[in-house]
């Protein structure tokens, strides 16, 4: 592989030449370009390097150039150079995928350090791609985050795509959708898997001990500090820090966290000695952080530092087709936990499960599976508020679709036992599946005779 290069894009000849010289003196290989159009000639999916571009240029500006680069390879780090007063533009750039931004005038050391960090991240991305291509690395994401809906397939694809990078991530989702499961999976399939995974509940941090818990302290830092102590951030070095429900973090601590994420350096209480921090941050939130920013309860700059990658965990209402299969898997897991014999789930039960709303999402569905395995039945739930407004034919059709779907799941997508169990002809089953948009391949592998 060719050595990494910094592709420097700026229409101002003097500034471009002086910046290129500074980067060269810092030991970085540089390729410069006076325009975005010409810079694109160097961009390929396997481009080994980073792009540093002025944001304001004639013709193709830096924002447009970044968009074109990410069309080729979204993992190429792009650092945008902004002028004084372009803060809003810089914020927009971060939201749209910029690796970082630097404001003019900047020091040679600052831009060289930023470019070096970006090169390290790009190196990890490319190495991970090579390893996966060579070894076809297996993982258990399908078991941890099951579902055949498009939205779940896309979620697992994104997790695998970023697992080999050090990109910080923000995971958004309603209560019970599996945000922490996704965070743990992201850690376990990454190069940091053998290092600590430290989960911090931001809503439960005791205000009087927050800084000591996170940053650690030296002996004598406060009256009860009798000996030095590692904080959670330092304990996670080399691994992953999960900031659970980041929206609940106190405002004063948000400022300190921002500095840690930017500089990857911490100071123990009572010490002026910087401690380098090699961690990946994953934050979760059930609240809309954009709304929290607008309300003044969350720092905008912290949000833009955290959401290098944003993953959204879908509610069960957004993937209803996964509910029957997911319930059957949860039942299997529950029989193992409670040391029960394997249980058959009657199709009518699966149909009932598929018909209900699950406001508590996977967590609530798991509780229902546990109750079923323990012989406590399924706790009754309120019918959807719209049921009273539906005509009888619509309600009957919905019930019929759920019954057929449940039978398909129960028989692994094999059609013959389904139409025999339901007491209908093969032709009738085909017609109803077509009417309700049911696909046997979405619920299981069919027998060869029924393909």
XYZ file of C-alpha atoms in Angstrom:
451
model
C 0.000 0.000 0.000
C 1.240 3.505 -0.822
C 2.201 5.702 2.149
C -0.594 7.965 3.438
C -0.887 11.406 1.909
C -2.508 14.711 2.846
C -4.433 16.089 -0.124
C -4.323 19.854 0.411
C -6.909 21.910 -1.504
C -6.790 25.721 -1.529
C -7.134 28.303 -4.283
C -4.727 30.734 -2.543
C -1.290 29.775 -3.863
C 0.805 31.288 -1.061
C -1.234 29.817 1.767
C -1.359 26.427 0.037
C 2.416 26.338 -0.464
C 3.206 27.436 3.107
C 0.761 24.912 4.603
C 2.181 22.151 2.403
C 5.690 23.025 3.590
C 4.575 22.906 7.244
C 2.995 19.486 6.787
C 6.071 18.248 4.950
C 8.338 19.408 7.791
C 6.079 17.493 10.175
C 6.853 14.305 8.247
C 3.617 14.083 6.251
C 3.509 13.458 2.509
C 1.510 16.195 0.755
C -0.277 16.448 -2.593
C -1.680 19.905 -3.252
C -4.428 21.064 -5.585
C -5.663 24.597 -6.418
C -9.300 23.522 -6.914
C -11.868 21.000 -5.815
C -12.407 19.796 -9.368
C -8.768 18.817 -9.771
C -8.607 17.312 -6.280
C -11.295 14.780 -7.227
C -8.857 13.218 -9.704
C -6.929 11.793 -6.722
C -9.947 10.351 -4.914
C -10.670 6.628 -5.103
C -12.394 4.240 -2.726
C -9.009 3.008 -1.535
C -7.504 6.505 -1.241
C -4.866 6.223 1.473
C -4.929 9.594 3.125
C -6.978 12.576 4.219
C -8.231 15.754 2.591
C -7.627 19.250 3.983
C -9.670 21.793 2.052
C -10.512 25.472 2.300
C -14.255 25.821 2.722
C -14.617 28.957 0.579
C -13.252 28.563 -2.945
C -14.449 29.674 -6.394
C -16.123 26.982 -8.455
C -16.440 23.895 -6.264
C -16.355 24.972 -2.608
C -15.175 22.821 0.273
C -18.649 21.630 1.296
C -19.441 20.457 -2.235
C -16.037 18.811 -2.512
C -16.634 16.933 0.735
C -19.980 15.682 -0.565
C -18.402 14.455 -3.810
C -15.577 12.730 -1.892
C -18.028 10.941 0.401
C -19.988 9.735 -2.619
C -16.827 7.814 -3.579
C -15.912 6.703 -0.041
C -17.769 8.032 3.033
C -14.871 7.023 5.312
C -12.294 9.422 3.822
C -11.600 12.043 6.532
C -12.134 15.617 5.319
C -10.796 18.535 7.390
C -12.290 21.888 6.399
C -10.450 25.179 6.835
C -12.752 28.062 7.774
C -12.274 31.783 8.011
C -12.990 33.902 11.062
C -16.737 34.200 11.596
C -17.595 30.991 9.734
C -18.587 29.127 12.905
C -22.107 28.356 11.683
C -20.711 27.001 8.444
C -18.242 24.864 10.393
C -21.039 23.458 12.531
C -22.998 22.572 9.410
C -19.884 20.897 7.982
C -19.520 18.700 11.080
C -23.159 17.668 10.833
C -22.697 16.725 7.207
C -19.738 14.463 7.845
C -16.550 16.537 8.140
C -13.860 14.842 10.226
C -12.934 18.178 11.803
C -12.481 21.860 11.030
C -9.737 24.360 11.744
C -10.088 28.130 11.798
C -7.693 30.564 10.142
C -5.163 31.618 11.222
C -3.856 28.286 12.483
C -0.471 27.102 13.690
C 1.619 24.583 11.784
C 1.654 22.249 14.763
C -2.145 22.310 15.123
C -2.927 21.373 11.529
C -0.154 18.748 11.443
C -1.492 17.061 14.587
C -5.042 17.117 13.272
C -3.980 15.639 9.928
C -1.938 12.932 11.689
C -4.943 11.862 13.782
C -7.102 11.714 10.670
C -4.477 9.600 8.887
C -4.437 7.165 11.819
C -8.204 6.784 11.574
C -8.049 6.254 7.804
C -5.335 3.648 8.288
C -7.574 1.666 10.638
C -10.451 1.796 8.152
C -8.339 0.463 5.311
C -6.726 -2.241 7.464
C -10.128 -3.381 8.650
C -11.385 -3.620 5.078
C -8.398 -5.742 4.088
C -8.838 -8.061 7.056
C -12.535 -8.547 6.362
C -11.911 -9.179 2.681
C -9.167 -11.701 3.433
C -10.781 -13.531 6.329
C -14.485 -12.913 5.895
C -14.809 -12.147 9.595
C -17.914 -13.616 11.167
C -19.869 -11.956 13.942
C -23.072 -12.531 15.841
C -24.939 -9.340 14.988
C -27.883 -11.318 13.558
C -28.297 -13.027 16.932
C -27.870 -9.844 18.975
C -29.976 -7.594 16.735
C -32.291 -9.980 14.893
C -34.725 -9.002 12.179
C -35.182 -9.334 8.432
C -36.784 -5.936 7.902
C -34.870 -3.532 5.692
C -34.334 -1.158 8.590
C -32.572 -3.831 10.673
C -30.494 -5.087 7.742
C -29.346 -1.492 7.191
C -28.561 -1.045 10.897
C -26.342 -4.156 10.976
C -24.611 -2.991 7.787
C -23.776 0.363 9.389
C -22.495 -1.295 12.565
C -20.143 -3.507 10.570
C -19.041 -0.574 8.403
C -17.901 1.541 11.367
C -16.761 -1.238 13.704
C -13.192 -1.209 12.438
C -12.830 2.555 12.748
C -12.385 4.692 15.828
C -15.263 6.969 14.896
C -17.311 8.096 17.884
C -20.992 7.206 17.589
C -24.350 8.451 18.834
C -27.157 5.891 19.159
C -30.683 7.303 19.263
C -33.801 5.298 20.074
C -36.863 4.901 22.265
C -36.718 3.071 25.583
C -36.294 -0.663 25.120
C -35.115 -0.631 21.505
C -31.672 -2.051 22.324
C -29.348 0.959 22.324
C -26.927 -0.567 24.822
C -27.031 -3.907 22.978
C -25.956 -2.105 19.786
C -23.207 -0.225 21.635
C -21.837 -3.415 23.159
C -21.983 -5.177 19.790
C -20.082 -2.293 18.187
C -17.341 -2.684 20.798
C -17.205 -6.478 20.535
C -16.694 -6.561 16.758
C -14.130 -3.762 16.796
C -10.359 -3.881 17.225
C -10.950 -2.735 20.827
C -12.856 -5.906 21.752
C -10.120 -7.172 24.098
C -9.999 -3.865 26.006
C -12.485 -2.582 28.621
C -16.061 -1.620 27.835
C -17.022 0.942 30.475
C -20.692 1.938 30.688
C -21.517 5.195 32.472
C -25.122 6.020 33.336
C -25.120 9.793 32.933
C -28.493 10.078 34.687
C -27.242 8.338 37.836
C -23.911 10.065 38.428
C -23.817 11.524 41.982
C -23.271 15.277 41.590
C -20.782 15.467 44.457
C -18.566 12.737 42.996
C -18.978 13.236 39.229
C -15.484 14.519 38.472
C -13.758 12.035 40.759
C -15.750 9.140 39.251
C -14.905 10.090 35.664
C -11.458 11.674 35.879
C -10.000 10.066 39.001
C -8.038 11.926 41.693
C -4.690 12.197 43.376
C -4.142 11.633 47.081
C -5.134 14.749 48.996
C -7.266 16.202 46.187
C -10.093 16.497 48.744
C -10.415 15.509 52.421
C -11.464 11.879 51.873
C -8.986 11.225 49.020
C -6.468 9.151 50.941
C -4.866 7.482 47.921
C -4.729 8.019 44.123
C -7.626 6.559 42.128
C -8.268 5.851 38.449
C -11.432 7.360 37.029
C -13.729 5.537 34.613
C -12.232 7.280 31.579
C -8.720 6.203 32.504
C -9.881 2.682 33.330
C -11.261 2.371 29.769
C -7.994 3.257 28.028
C -7.684 1.277 24.830
C -11.368 0.365 24.954
C -14.799 1.941 24.692
C -16.706 4.357 26.916
C -20.505 4.182 26.752
C -22.177 7.410 27.836
C -25.679 6.111 28.476
C -28.456 8.727 28.268
C -25.994 11.524 27.536
C -28.864 14.031 27.467
C -29.111 13.748 31.257
C -25.537 14.901 31.850
C -25.288 18.154 33.885
C -24.392 21.246 31.855
C -21.109 21.958 33.658
C -19.900 18.416 33.035
C -20.828 18.672 29.347
C -18.152 21.363 28.929
C -15.500 19.160 30.549
C -16.543 16.172 28.434
C -16.278 18.263 25.265
C -12.647 19.033 26.088
C -11.908 15.351 26.695
C -13.452 14.301 23.359
C -11.610 17.024 21.466
C -8.156 16.571 22.993
C -8.284 12.939 24.220
C -6.532 14.128 27.382
C -7.707 14.108 31.002
C -6.415 15.555 34.261
C -7.003 13.807 37.571
C -8.401 15.990 40.336
C -5.519 17.526 42.222
C -3.059 17.106 39.342
C -1.790 19.243 36.472
C -0.250 16.261 34.695
C -2.074 15.442 31.428
C -2.976 11.791 30.839
C -3.425 10.726 27.170
C -6.703 8.956 26.588
C -7.099 6.306 23.880
C -10.808 5.502 23.950
C -13.787 5.408 21.642
C -16.896 7.224 22.854
C -20.369 5.857 22.189
C -23.294 7.908 23.491
C -26.943 6.890 23.684
C -30.068 8.973 24.082
C -33.810 8.425 24.048
C -34.327 12.187 23.803
C -34.063 14.191 20.591
C -30.751 15.951 21.228
C -31.407 18.525 18.513
C -34.498 19.557 20.482
C -32.455 19.563 23.698
C -29.925 21.867 22.027
C -32.717 24.175 20.873
C -34.084 24.256 24.431
C -30.662 25.150 25.811
C -30.293 21.955 27.841
C -27.526 20.395 25.750
C -24.408 21.891 24.195
C -24.497 22.098 20.410
C -20.712 21.718 20.110
C -20.789 18.546 22.212
C -23.519 17.086 20.017
C -21.503 17.755 16.864
C -18.416 16.119 18.379
C -20.327 13.022 19.446
C -22.380 12.344 16.337
C -19.577 11.544 13.916
C -21.837 8.574 13.179
C -25.501 8.506 14.205
C -27.343 5.196 14.462
C -31.100 5.079 15.001
C -32.619 2.089 16.754
C -36.083 1.453 15.280
C -39.136 0.938 17.442
C -41.059 -2.310 16.935
C -43.852 -0.322 15.285
C -41.382 0.507 12.506
C -40.572 -3.172 11.911
C -43.718 -5.123 12.692
C -42.718 -7.903 10.311
C -39.876 -8.798 12.704
C -42.089 -9.232 15.779
C -43.107 -12.927 15.309
C -39.553 -14.088 14.584
C -38.145 -11.963 17.399
C -40.663 -13.357 19.896
C -39.764 -16.940 18.971
C -36.075 -16.177 19.500
C -36.786 -14.549 22.869
C -38.773 -17.624 23.893
C -35.804 -19.856 23.015
C -33.485 -17.638 25.067
C -35.908 -17.651 28.001
C -36.140 -21.461 28.044
C -32.357 -21.558 28.374
C -32.270 -18.983 31.186
C -35.019 -20.680 33.172
C -33.794 -24.216 32.368
C -37.040 -25.268 30.759
C -37.581 -27.764 27.967
C -37.854 -26.366 24.441
C -41.367 -25.047 23.906
C -43.576 -24.905 20.837
C -45.388 -21.605 20.478
C -48.900 -22.094 19.039
C -49.533 -20.072 15.872
C -52.489 -18.317 17.533
C -50.100 -16.989 20.210
C -47.655 -15.756 17.579
C -50.539 -14.150 15.694
C -51.653 -12.408 18.888
C -48.119 -11.172 19.514
C -47.839 -9.811 15.963
C -51.165 -7.979 16.275
C -50.321 -6.059 19.430
C -48.514 -2.777 19.882
C -45.379 -2.901 22.023
C -44.680 0.588 23.400
C -41.865 -0.841 25.533
C -40.306 -2.306 22.381
C -37.928 -5.292 22.630
C -37.719 -5.007 26.407
C -41.478 -5.388 26.746
C -41.546 -8.215 24.195
C -38.818 -10.018 26.154
C -40.919 -9.765 29.313
C -43.846 -11.304 27.440
C -41.635 -14.173 26.266
C -40.440 -14.743 29.840
C -44.040 -14.864 31.115
C -44.961 -17.338 28.402
C -42.064 -19.649 29.253
C -42.881 -19.444 32.970
C -46.463 -20.475 32.231
C -47.963 -17.136 33.261
C -49.603 -16.464 29.905
C -49.431 -13.205 27.981
C -50.385 -10.100 29.851
C -53.324 -8.494 28.124
C -52.689 -5.181 26.436
C -55.004 -2.451 25.323
C -56.162 -2.600 21.758
C -54.845 0.147 19.505
C -56.846 3.346 19.726
C -57.600 3.172 16.020
C -59.308 -0.233 16.194
C -62.694 1.281 16.942
C -62.516 3.317 13.774
C -61.672 0.370 11.537
C -64.373 -1.387 9.592
C -65.016 -5.040 10.334
C -63.533 -6.148 6.992
C -60.283 -4.301 7.749
C -60.017 -5.866 11.198
C -60.735 -9.350 9.829
C -58.144 -8.866 7.073
C -55.554 -7.722 9.622
C -56.228 -10.751 11.807
C -56.027 -13.095 8.793
C -52.701 -11.619 7.719
C -51.270 -12.047 11.232
C -52.426 -15.677 11.419
C -50.832 -16.538 8.064
C -47.628 -14.696 8.957
C -47.443 -16.464 12.315
C -47.915 -19.864 10.650
C -45.166 -19.078 8.141
C -42.810 -18.159 10.984
C -43.738 -21.245 12.985
C -42.959 -23.511 10.008
C -39.824 -21.699 8.888
C -41.363 -20.461 5.628
C -42.292 -23.935 4.374
C -45.686 -23.636 2.657
C -47.063 -27.160 2.715
C -47.525 -27.477 6.508
C -48.962 -23.936 6.540
C -51.851 -24.575 4.140
C -52.453 -27.975 5.726
C -52.609 -26.452 9.210
C -54.886 -23.619 8.106
C -57.160 -25.963 6.176
C -56.933 -24.087 2.886
C -55.684 -25.016 -0.549
C -52.220 -24.227 -1.795
C -53.701 -21.851 -4.395
C -55.680 -19.985 -1.725
C -52.571 -19.594 0.425
C -50.607 -18.170 -2.512
C -53.410 -15.696 -3.281
C -53.634 -14.492 0.325
C -49.874 -14.151 0.640
C -49.863 -12.054 -2.517
C -52.756 -9.934 -1.243
C -51.052 -9.212 2.091
C -47.535 -8.848 0.686
C -46.141 -11.838 2.587
C -42.911 -13.431 1.399
C -41.879 -16.881 2.642
C -38.209 -15.915 2.239
C -38.626 -13.147 4.805
C -39.730 -15.522 7.531
C -37.523 -18.555 6.982
C -35.977 -20.937 4.516
C -38.563 -22.932 2.600
C -38.247 -26.612 1.730
C -36.766 -27.317 -1.659
C -40.060 -28.844 -2.814
C -41.923 -25.630 -2.105
C -39.567 -23.109 -3.721
